[in-house]
Tab-separated table of C-alpha atoms in Angstrom:
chain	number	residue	atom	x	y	z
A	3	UNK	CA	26.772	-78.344	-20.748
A	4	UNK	CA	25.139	-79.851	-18.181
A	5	UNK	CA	22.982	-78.552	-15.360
A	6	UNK	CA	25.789	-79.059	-12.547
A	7	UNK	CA	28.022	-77.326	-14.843
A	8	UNK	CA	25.976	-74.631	-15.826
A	9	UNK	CA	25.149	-74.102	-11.741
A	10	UNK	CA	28.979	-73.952	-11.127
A	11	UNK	CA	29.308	-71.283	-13.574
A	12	UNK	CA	26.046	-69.412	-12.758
A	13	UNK	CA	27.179	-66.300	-10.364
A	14	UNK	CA	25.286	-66.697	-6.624
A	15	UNK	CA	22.387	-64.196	-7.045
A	16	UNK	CA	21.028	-63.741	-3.503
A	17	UNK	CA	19.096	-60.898	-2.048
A	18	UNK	CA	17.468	-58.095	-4.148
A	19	UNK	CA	18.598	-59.972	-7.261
A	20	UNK	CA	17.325	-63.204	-6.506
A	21	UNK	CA	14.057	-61.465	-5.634
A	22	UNK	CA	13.500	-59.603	-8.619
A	23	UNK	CA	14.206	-63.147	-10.990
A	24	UNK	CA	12.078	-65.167	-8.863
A	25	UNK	CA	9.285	-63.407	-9.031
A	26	UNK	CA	10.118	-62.563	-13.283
A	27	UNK	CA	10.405	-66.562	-13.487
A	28	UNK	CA	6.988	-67.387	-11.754
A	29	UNK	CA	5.037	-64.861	-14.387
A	30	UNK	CA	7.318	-66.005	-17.184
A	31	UNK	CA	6.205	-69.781	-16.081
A	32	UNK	CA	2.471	-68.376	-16.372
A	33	UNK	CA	2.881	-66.858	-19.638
A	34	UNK	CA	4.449	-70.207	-21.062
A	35	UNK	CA	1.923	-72.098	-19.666
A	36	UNK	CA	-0.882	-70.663	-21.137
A	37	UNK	CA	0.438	-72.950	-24.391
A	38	UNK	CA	0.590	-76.246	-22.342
A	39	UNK	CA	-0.907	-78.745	-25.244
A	40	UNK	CA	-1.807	-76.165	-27.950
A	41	UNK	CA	-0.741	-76.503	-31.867
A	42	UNK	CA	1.020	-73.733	-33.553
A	43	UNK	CA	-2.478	-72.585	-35.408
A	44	UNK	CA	-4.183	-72.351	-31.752
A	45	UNK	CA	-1.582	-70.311	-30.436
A	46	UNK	CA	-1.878	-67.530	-33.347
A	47	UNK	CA	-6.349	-67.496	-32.926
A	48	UNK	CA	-7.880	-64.631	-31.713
A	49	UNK	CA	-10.587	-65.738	-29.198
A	50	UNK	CA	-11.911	-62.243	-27.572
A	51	UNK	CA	-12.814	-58.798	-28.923
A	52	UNK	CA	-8.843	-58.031	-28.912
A	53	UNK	CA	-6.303	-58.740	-31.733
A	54	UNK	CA	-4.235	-60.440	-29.042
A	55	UNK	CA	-3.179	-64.534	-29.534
A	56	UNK	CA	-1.191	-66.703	-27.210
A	57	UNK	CA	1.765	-66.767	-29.537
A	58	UNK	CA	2.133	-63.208	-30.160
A	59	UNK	CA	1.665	-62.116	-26.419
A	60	UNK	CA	5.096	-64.063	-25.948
A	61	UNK	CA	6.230	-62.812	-28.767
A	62	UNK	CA	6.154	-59.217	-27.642
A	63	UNK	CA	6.943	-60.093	-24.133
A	64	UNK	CA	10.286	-61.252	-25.688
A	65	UNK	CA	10.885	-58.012	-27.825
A	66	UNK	CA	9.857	-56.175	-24.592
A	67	UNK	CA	12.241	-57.852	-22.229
A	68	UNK	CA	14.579	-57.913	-24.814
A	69	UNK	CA	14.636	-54.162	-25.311
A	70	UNK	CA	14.212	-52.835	-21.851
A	71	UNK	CA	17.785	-55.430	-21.357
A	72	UNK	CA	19.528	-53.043	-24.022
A	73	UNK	CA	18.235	-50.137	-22.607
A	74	UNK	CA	19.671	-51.032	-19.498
A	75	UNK	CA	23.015	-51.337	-20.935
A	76	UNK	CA	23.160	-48.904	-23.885
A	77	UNK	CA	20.527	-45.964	-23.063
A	78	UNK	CA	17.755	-44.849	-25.157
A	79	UNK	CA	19.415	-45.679	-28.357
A	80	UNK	CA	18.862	-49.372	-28.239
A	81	UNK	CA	15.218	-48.389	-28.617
A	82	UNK	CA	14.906	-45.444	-30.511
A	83	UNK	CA	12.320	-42.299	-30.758
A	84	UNK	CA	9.477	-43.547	-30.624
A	85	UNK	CA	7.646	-39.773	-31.644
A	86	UNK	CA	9.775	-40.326	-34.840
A	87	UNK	CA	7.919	-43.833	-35.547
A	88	UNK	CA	5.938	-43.938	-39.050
A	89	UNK	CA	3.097	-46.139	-39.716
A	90	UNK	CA	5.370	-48.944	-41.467
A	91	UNK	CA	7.335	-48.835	-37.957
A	92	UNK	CA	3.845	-49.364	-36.392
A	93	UNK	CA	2.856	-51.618	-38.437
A	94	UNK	CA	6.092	-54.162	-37.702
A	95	UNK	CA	5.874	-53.515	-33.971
A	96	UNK	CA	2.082	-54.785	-34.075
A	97	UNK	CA	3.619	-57.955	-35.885
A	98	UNK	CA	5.018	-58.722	-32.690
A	99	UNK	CA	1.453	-59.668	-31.048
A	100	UNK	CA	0.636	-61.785	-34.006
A	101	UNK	CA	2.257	-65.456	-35.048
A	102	UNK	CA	3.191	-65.076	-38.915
A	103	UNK	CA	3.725	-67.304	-41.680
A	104	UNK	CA	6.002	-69.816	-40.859
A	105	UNK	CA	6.361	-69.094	-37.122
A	106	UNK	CA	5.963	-71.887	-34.691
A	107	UNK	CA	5.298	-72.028	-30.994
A	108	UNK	CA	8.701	-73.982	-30.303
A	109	UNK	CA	10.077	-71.228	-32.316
A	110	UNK	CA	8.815	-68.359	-30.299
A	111	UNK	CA	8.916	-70.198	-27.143
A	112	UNK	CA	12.628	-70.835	-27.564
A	113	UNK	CA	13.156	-67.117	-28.314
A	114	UNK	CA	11.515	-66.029	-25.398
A	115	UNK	CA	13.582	-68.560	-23.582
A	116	UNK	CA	17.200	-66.854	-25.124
A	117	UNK	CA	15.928	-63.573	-24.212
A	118	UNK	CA	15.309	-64.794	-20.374
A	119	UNK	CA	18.826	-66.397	-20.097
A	120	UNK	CA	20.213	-62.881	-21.156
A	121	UNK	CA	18.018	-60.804	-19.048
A	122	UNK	CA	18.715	-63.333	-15.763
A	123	UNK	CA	22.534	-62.977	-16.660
A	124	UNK	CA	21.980	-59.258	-16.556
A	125	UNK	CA	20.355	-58.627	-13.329
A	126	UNK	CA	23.172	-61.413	-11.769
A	127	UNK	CA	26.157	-59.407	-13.248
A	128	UNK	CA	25.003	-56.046	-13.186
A	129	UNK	CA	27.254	-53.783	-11.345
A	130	UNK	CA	24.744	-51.586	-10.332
A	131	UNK	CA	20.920	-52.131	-9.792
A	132	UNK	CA	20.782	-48.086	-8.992
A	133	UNK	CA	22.711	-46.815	-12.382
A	134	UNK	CA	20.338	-45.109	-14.853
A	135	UNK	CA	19.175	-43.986	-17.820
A	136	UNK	CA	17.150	-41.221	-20.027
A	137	UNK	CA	14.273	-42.486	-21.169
A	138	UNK	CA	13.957	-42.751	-24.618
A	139	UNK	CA	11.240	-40.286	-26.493
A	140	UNK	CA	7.713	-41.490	-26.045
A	141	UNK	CA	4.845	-39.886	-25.738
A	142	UNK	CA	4.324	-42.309	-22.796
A	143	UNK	CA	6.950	-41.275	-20.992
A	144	UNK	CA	7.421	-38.478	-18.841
A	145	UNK	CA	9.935	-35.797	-20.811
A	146	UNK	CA	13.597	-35.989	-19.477
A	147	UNK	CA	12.535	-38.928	-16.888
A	148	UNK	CA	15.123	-41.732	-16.216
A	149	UNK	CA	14.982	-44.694	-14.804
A	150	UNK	CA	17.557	-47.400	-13.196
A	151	UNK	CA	18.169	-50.697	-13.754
A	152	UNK	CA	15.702	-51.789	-10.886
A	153	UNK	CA	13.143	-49.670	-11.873
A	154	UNK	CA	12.839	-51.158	-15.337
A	155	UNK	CA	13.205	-54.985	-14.335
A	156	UNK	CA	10.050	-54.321	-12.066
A	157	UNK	CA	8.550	-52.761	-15.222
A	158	UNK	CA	9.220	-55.987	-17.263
A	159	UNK	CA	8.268	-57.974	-14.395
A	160	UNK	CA	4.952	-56.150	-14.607
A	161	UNK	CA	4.421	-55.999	-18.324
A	162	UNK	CA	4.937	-59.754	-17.863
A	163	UNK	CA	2.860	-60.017	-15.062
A	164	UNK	CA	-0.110	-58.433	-16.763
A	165	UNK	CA	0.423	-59.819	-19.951
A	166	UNK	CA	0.453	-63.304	-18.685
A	167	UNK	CA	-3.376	-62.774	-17.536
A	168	UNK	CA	-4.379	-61.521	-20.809
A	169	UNK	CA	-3.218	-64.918	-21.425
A	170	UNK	CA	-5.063	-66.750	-19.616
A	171	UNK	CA	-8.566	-65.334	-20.389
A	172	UNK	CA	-7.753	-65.313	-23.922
A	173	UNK	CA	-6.534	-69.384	-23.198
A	174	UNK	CA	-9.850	-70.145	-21.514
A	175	UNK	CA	-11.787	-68.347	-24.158
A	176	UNK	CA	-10.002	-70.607	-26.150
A	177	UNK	CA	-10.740	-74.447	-24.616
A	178	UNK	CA	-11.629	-74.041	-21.226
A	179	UNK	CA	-8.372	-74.533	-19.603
A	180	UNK	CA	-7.023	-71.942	-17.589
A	181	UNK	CA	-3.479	-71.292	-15.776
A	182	UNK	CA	-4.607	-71.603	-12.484
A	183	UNK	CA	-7.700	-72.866	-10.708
């Protein structure tokens, strides 16, 4: 498909919409960038006090937008109880901030990229930016709170947002370069 074509199929997303995945693209752009020019074993080093690494921040930036997109359609099931979690649970969710064996930066890159197509299709075909839904069981979460479709894009937008700046100290701890500036 090419980019005319997929334009002509894209719904128009003005407004609200277009709002919310403009601002999601520019701190998406800043996450990605943090990689500009790095190999796949740069990507997965540590460089401050934190276990954090370039690769697995968009690795769990993925897995977050990807989850809070099921959530949005399917309720607190598509992420589970998280006061039921056992350490082996813990211990694969804290995977998700580190590259493994055999995972590449194209790889997770083009993952995160999948998970953006879906998300943007979401917010343009939603019916509903006000429908909600229960929270799932967290101890993070507020007991019977809910929260709409709008409310959780603007949480991925800042979970994005904020991870993208982890980012970029842990980039310029890293070589020097840094996203902006």
């Amino acid at each position: 498909m090419t980019a005319d074509e997929a334009t002509t199929r894209a719904p128009a997303v003005t407004g609200e919409r277009a709002d919310l995945l403009e601002v999601l693209a520019k701190h998406r752009h800043f996450l990605r960038f943090t990689t500009r020019d790095l190999t796949d074993e740069q990507v997965g080093r540590r460089t401050t006090a934190s276990e954090l690494c370039l690769g697995g921040l968009i690795k769990h930036v993925a897995a977050v937008e990807r989850s809070w997109a099921r959530f949005i359609l399917n309720g607190p099931s598509a992420m589970g109880d998280f006061t039921a979690m056992t350490e082996a649970d813990w211990a694969r969710r804290a995977d998700e901030f580190r590259m493994l064996p055999g995972e590449t930066l194209a790889g997770v890159l083009a993952d995160y990229a999948e998970v953006a197509r879906g998300t943007d299709e979401l917010v343009a075909t939603l019916p509903d930016l006000d429908a909600d839904q229960p929270l799932p069981k967290a101890p993070w979460f507020e007991p019977r709170a809910r929260w709409s479709a709008r409310r959780v894009l603007l949480h991925v937008i800042a979970e994005t947002a904020q991870h993208a700046g982890h980012a970029d100290i842990i980039r310029e701890s890293l070589d020097g370069a840094k996203t902006m500036g």
